[in-house]
């Protein structure tokens, strides 16, 4: 297979379209989420193969609590099942897992499983899988500002200071953000962290987004010319 000239260090994905995938097949929405978990596995395998250092996924937003409670409970149950099913694979493939967001509001069983998974994979030196749950960009900015003010009374804040107080502290900003299902919005995702991120939108629904589609996104990224507000290095 053709080599890709430029591999991003951090790819982030807004996984969208599970409900529409299910509806198109006359299935309930949860079936779409279930198939979506298979896409998570495929994309993680691809990230491991391509040596992508960070793969982050928007798995549950603070706004998602507004969905019918059987869907919300179903999503948490799927996550718990995935943790139980995949821990062995993750350790074997040296994947470190970070699950970030407002974890306080989660069911104690799920929280315990999340903490266990993070501990079990903490030594992973390969890809870091970052799963954003009960997360929103505005929530993150506000909690960071509050914590900074509390710990540094009267001090002026610099952008670098702020990075350290965000829930994503230590994770580099995404180089590439993918959103599936034809929607072209940021939807209160990593608002601060995407200041210079390249965006890639595809009509493919998340349950259909597998290795082939992921490769197309990375190939497109490799063709992009990132200038970070400056002029091009070789002045072309
Ligand atoms: C968006 O599709 C998808 C979600 C809100 C949930 C995504 C979560 C998973 C795939 C499970 C993640 C599991 C692990 C292990 C990380 P939608 O329901 O908004 O689709 P629609 O826009 O077509 O209705």
GROMACS .gro file of N, CA, C and O and ligand atoms in nm, residues 14-22 29 32-38 40 57-61 64 67 71 75 78-80 82-83 86 99 129 131 133 179 181 183 205-206, ligand 1:
model
  192
   14UNK      N    1  -1.512   1.340   1.567
   14UNK     CA    2  -1.650   1.354   1.614
   14UNK      C    3  -1.728   1.246   1.540
   14UNK      O    4  -1.750   1.253   1.419
   15UNK      N    5  -1.765   1.141   1.615
   15UNK     CA    6  -1.828   1.023   1.555
   15UNK      C    7  -1.977   1.052   1.542
   15UNK      O    8  -2.048   1.057   1.641
   16UNK      N    9  -2.024   1.072   1.421
   16UNK     CA   10  -2.164   1.113   1.405
   16UNK      C   11  -2.234   1.027   1.300
   16UNK      O   12  -2.170   0.982   1.205
   17UNK      N   13  -2.362   1.006   1.318
   17UNK     CA   14  -2.443   0.938   1.216
   17UNK      C   15  -2.488   0.798   1.255
   17UNK      O   16  -2.544   0.727   1.171
   18UNK      N   17  -2.468   0.760   1.380
   18UNK     CA   18  -2.510   0.625   1.423
   18UNK      C   19  -2.661   0.608   1.412
   18UNK      O   20  -2.710   0.503   1.369
   19UNK      N   21  -2.734   0.711   1.454
   19UNK     CA   22  -2.881   0.704   1.451
   19UNK      C   23  -2.932   0.690   1.308
   19UNK      O   24  -3.019   0.608   1.280
   20UNK      N   25  -2.876   0.770   1.217
   20UNK     CA   26  -2.920   0.765   1.076
   20UNK      C   27  -2.884   0.631   1.012
   20UNK      O   28  -2.959   0.577   0.932
   21UNK      N   29  -2.769   0.578   1.051
   21UNK     CA   30  -2.728   0.446   0.999
   21UNK      C   31  -2.831   0.341   1.039
   21UNK      O   32  -2.871   0.258   0.957
   22UNK      N   33  -2.875   0.347   1.165
   22UNK     CA   34  -2.972   0.250   1.215
   22UNK      C   35  -3.108   0.269   1.146
   22UNK      O   36  -3.170   0.173   1.100
   29UNK      N   37  -3.189   0.296   1.734
   29UNK     CA   38  -3.069   0.380   1.736
   29UNK      C   39  -2.950   0.310   1.802
   29UNK      O   40  -2.836   0.323   1.759
   32UNK      N   41  -2.717   0.125   1.594
   32UNK     CA   42  -2.618   0.210   1.525
   32UNK      C   43  -2.497   0.236   1.614
   32UNK      O   44  -2.383   0.232   1.568
   33UNK      N   45  -2.522   0.261   1.742
   33UNK     CA   46  -2.411   0.285   1.835
   33UNK      C   47  -2.326   0.159   1.850
   33UNK      O   48  -2.203   0.166   1.857
   34UNK      N   49  -2.395   0.043   1.851
   34UNK     CA   50  -2.325  -0.085   1.864
   34UNK      C   51  -2.228  -0.104   1.747
   34UNK      O   52  -2.112  -0.142   1.764
   35UNK      N   53  -2.279  -0.076   1.627
   35UNK     CA   54  -2.195  -0.088   1.508
   35UNK      C   55  -2.084   0.018   1.513
   35UNK      O   56  -1.972  -0.004   1.466
   36UNK      N   57  -2.116   0.132   1.574
   36UNK     CA   58  -2.017   0.239   1.590
   36UNK      C   59  -1.898   0.195   1.675
   36UNK      O   60  -1.785   0.239   1.653
   37UNK      N   61  -1.923   0.109   1.772
   37UNK     CA   62  -1.813   0.059   1.855
   37UNK      C   63  -1.715  -0.023   1.769
   37UNK      O   64  -1.594  -0.017   1.789
   38UNK      N   65  -1.769  -0.093   1.668
   38UNK     CA   66  -1.681  -0.168   1.577
   38UNK      C   67  -1.593  -0.072   1.496
   38UNK      O   68  -1.479  -0.104   1.465
   40UNK      N   69  -1.491   0.214   1.612
   40UNK     CA   70  -1.390   0.259   1.709
   40UNK      C   71  -1.273   0.162   1.707
   40UNK      O   72  -1.156   0.201   1.697
   57UNK      N   73  -1.154   1.064   2.064
   57UNK     CA   74  -1.290   1.040   2.016
   57UNK      C   75  -1.391   1.110   2.104
   57UNK      O   76  -1.382   1.104   2.228
   58UNK      N   77  -1.487   1.178   2.041
   58UNK     CA   78  -1.594   1.244   2.117
   58UNK      C   79  -1.706   1.140   2.134
   58UNK      O   80  -1.786   1.118   2.045
   59UNK      N   81  -1.708   1.074   2.251
   59UNK     CA   82  -1.800   0.962   2.270
   59UNK      C   83  -1.931   1.001   2.337
   59UNK      O   84  -2.033   0.936   2.317
   60UNK      N   85  -1.927   1.107   2.421
   60UNK     CA   86  -2.051   1.148   2.489
   60UNK      C   87  -2.037   1.294   2.531
   60UNK      O   88  -1.947   1.328   2.607
   61UNK      N   89  -2.127   1.378   2.481
   61UNK     CA   90  -2.118   1.520   2.515
   61UNK      C   91  -2.209   1.550   2.635
   61UNK      O   92  -2.302   1.473   2.663
   64UNK      N   93  -2.558   1.528   2.544
   64UNK     CA   94  -2.619   1.397   2.514
   64UNK      C   95  -2.710   1.345   2.626
   64UNK      O   96  -2.791   1.255   2.603
   67UNK      N   97  -3.088   1.308   2.559
   67UNK     CA   98  -3.148   1.201   2.476
   67UNK      C   99  -3.237   1.111   2.562
   67UNK      O  100  -3.224   1.111   2.685
   71UNK      N  101  -3.158   0.533   2.556
   71UNK     CA  102  -3.042   0.549   2.468
   71UNK      C  103  -2.917   0.584   2.550
   71UNK      O  104  -2.809   0.528   2.529
   75UNK      N  105  -2.586   0.358   2.584
   75UNK     CA  106  -2.451   0.404   2.548
   75UNK      C  107  -2.350   0.372   2.658
   75UNK      O  108  -2.240   0.324   2.630
   78UNK      N  109  -2.279   0.007   2.657
   78UNK     CA  110  -2.188  -0.030   2.547
   78UNK      C  111  -2.044   0.001   2.584
   78UNK      O  112  -1.952  -0.075   2.553
   79UNK      N  113  -2.025   0.116   2.650
   79UNK     CA  114  -1.888   0.154   2.687
   79UNK      C  115  -1.830   0.058   2.789
   79UNK      O  116  -1.715   0.017   2.779
   80UNK      N  117  -1.914   0.022   2.886
   80UNK     CA  118  -1.869  -0.072   2.989
   80UNK      C  119  -1.831  -0.206   2.925
   80UNK      O  120  -1.725  -0.264   2.956
   82UNK      N  121  -1.740  -0.256   2.615
   82UNK     CA  122  -1.619  -0.239   2.533
   82UNK      C  123  -1.494  -0.241   2.621
   82UNK      O  124  -1.392  -0.298   2.583
   83UNK      N  125  -1.504  -0.180   2.738
   83UNK     CA  126  -1.388  -0.179   2.830
   83UNK      C  127  -1.354  -0.323   2.869
   83UNK      O  128  -1.239  -0.366   2.862
   86UNK      N  129  -1.213  -0.517   2.558
   86UNK     CA  130  -1.094  -0.471   2.488
   86UNK      C  131  -0.968  -0.454   2.574
   86UNK      O  132  -0.861  -0.428   2.521
   99UNK      N  133  -0.955   0.853   2.961
   99UNK     CA  134  -1.097   0.887   2.944
   99UNK      C  135  -1.118   1.018   3.018
   99UNK      O  136  -1.100   1.025   3.141
  129UNK      N  137  -0.512   0.644   2.329
  129UNK     CA  138  -0.652   0.660   2.291
  129UNK      C  139  -0.718   0.751   2.394
  129UNK      O  140  -0.721   0.718   2.513
  131UNK      N  141  -1.060   0.911   2.512
  131UNK     CA  142  -1.205   0.904   2.494
  131UNK      C  143  -1.268   1.017   2.574
  131UNK      O  144  -1.256   1.022   2.697
  133UNK      N  145  -1.565   1.183   2.739
  133UNK     CA  146  -1.700   1.147   2.783
  133UNK      C  147  -1.754   1.249   2.882
  133UNK      O  148  -1.680   1.297   2.968
  179UNK      N  149  -1.501   1.483   1.115
  179UNK     CA  150  -1.641   1.467   1.156
  179UNK      C  151  -1.714   1.389   1.047
  179UNK      O  152  -1.707   1.426   0.929
  181UNK      N  153  -2.066   1.191   0.877
  181UNK     CA  154  -2.211   1.201   0.854
  181UNK      C  155  -2.257   1.330   0.787
  181UNK      O  156  -2.377   1.360   0.787
  183UNK      N  157  -2.223   1.641   0.868
  183UNK     CA  158  -2.242   1.762   0.951
  183UNK      C  159  -2.109   1.838   0.954
  183UNK      O  160  -2.003   1.777   0.967
  205UNK      N  161  -2.128   0.776   0.726
  205UNK     CA  162  -2.182   0.767   0.863
  205UNK      C  163  -2.082   0.691   0.950
  205UNK      O  164  -2.012   0.603   0.901
  206UNK      N  165  -2.078   0.722   1.079
  206UNK     CA  166  -1.975   0.663   1.165
  206UNK      C  167  -1.966   0.510   1.158
  206UNK      O  168  -1.857   0.454   1.146
  237LIG     C1  169  -2.342   1.022   1.726
  237LIG     O1  170  -2.438   0.962   1.644
  237LIG     C2  171  -2.280   0.927   1.815
  237LIG     C3  172  -2.286   0.931   1.953
  237LIG     C4  173  -2.357   1.037   2.027
  237LIG     C5  174  -2.225   0.827   2.036
  237LIG     C6  175  -2.094   0.775   1.990
  237LIG     C7  176  -2.052   0.668   2.080
  237LIG     C8  177  -2.011   0.545   2.041
  237LIG     C9  178  -1.995   0.501   1.902
  237LIG    C10  179  -1.973   0.449   2.147
  237LIG    C11  180  -1.835   0.479   2.189
  237LIG    C12  181  -1.776   0.366   2.254
  237LIG    C13  182  -1.647   0.361   2.289
  237LIG    C14  183  -1.596   0.235   2.342
  237LIG    C15  184  -1.555   0.477   2.277
  237LIG     P1  185  -2.589   1.013   1.655
  237LIG     O2  186  -2.659   0.926   1.750
  237LIG     O3  187  -2.591   1.159   1.688
  237LIG     O4  188  -2.636   0.989   1.509
  237LIG     P2  189  -2.748   1.072   1.429
  237LIG     O5  190  -2.697   1.212   1.417
  237LIG     O6  191  -2.755   1.001   1.297
  237LIG     O7  192  -2.874   1.061   1.506
   0.00000   0.00000   0.00000
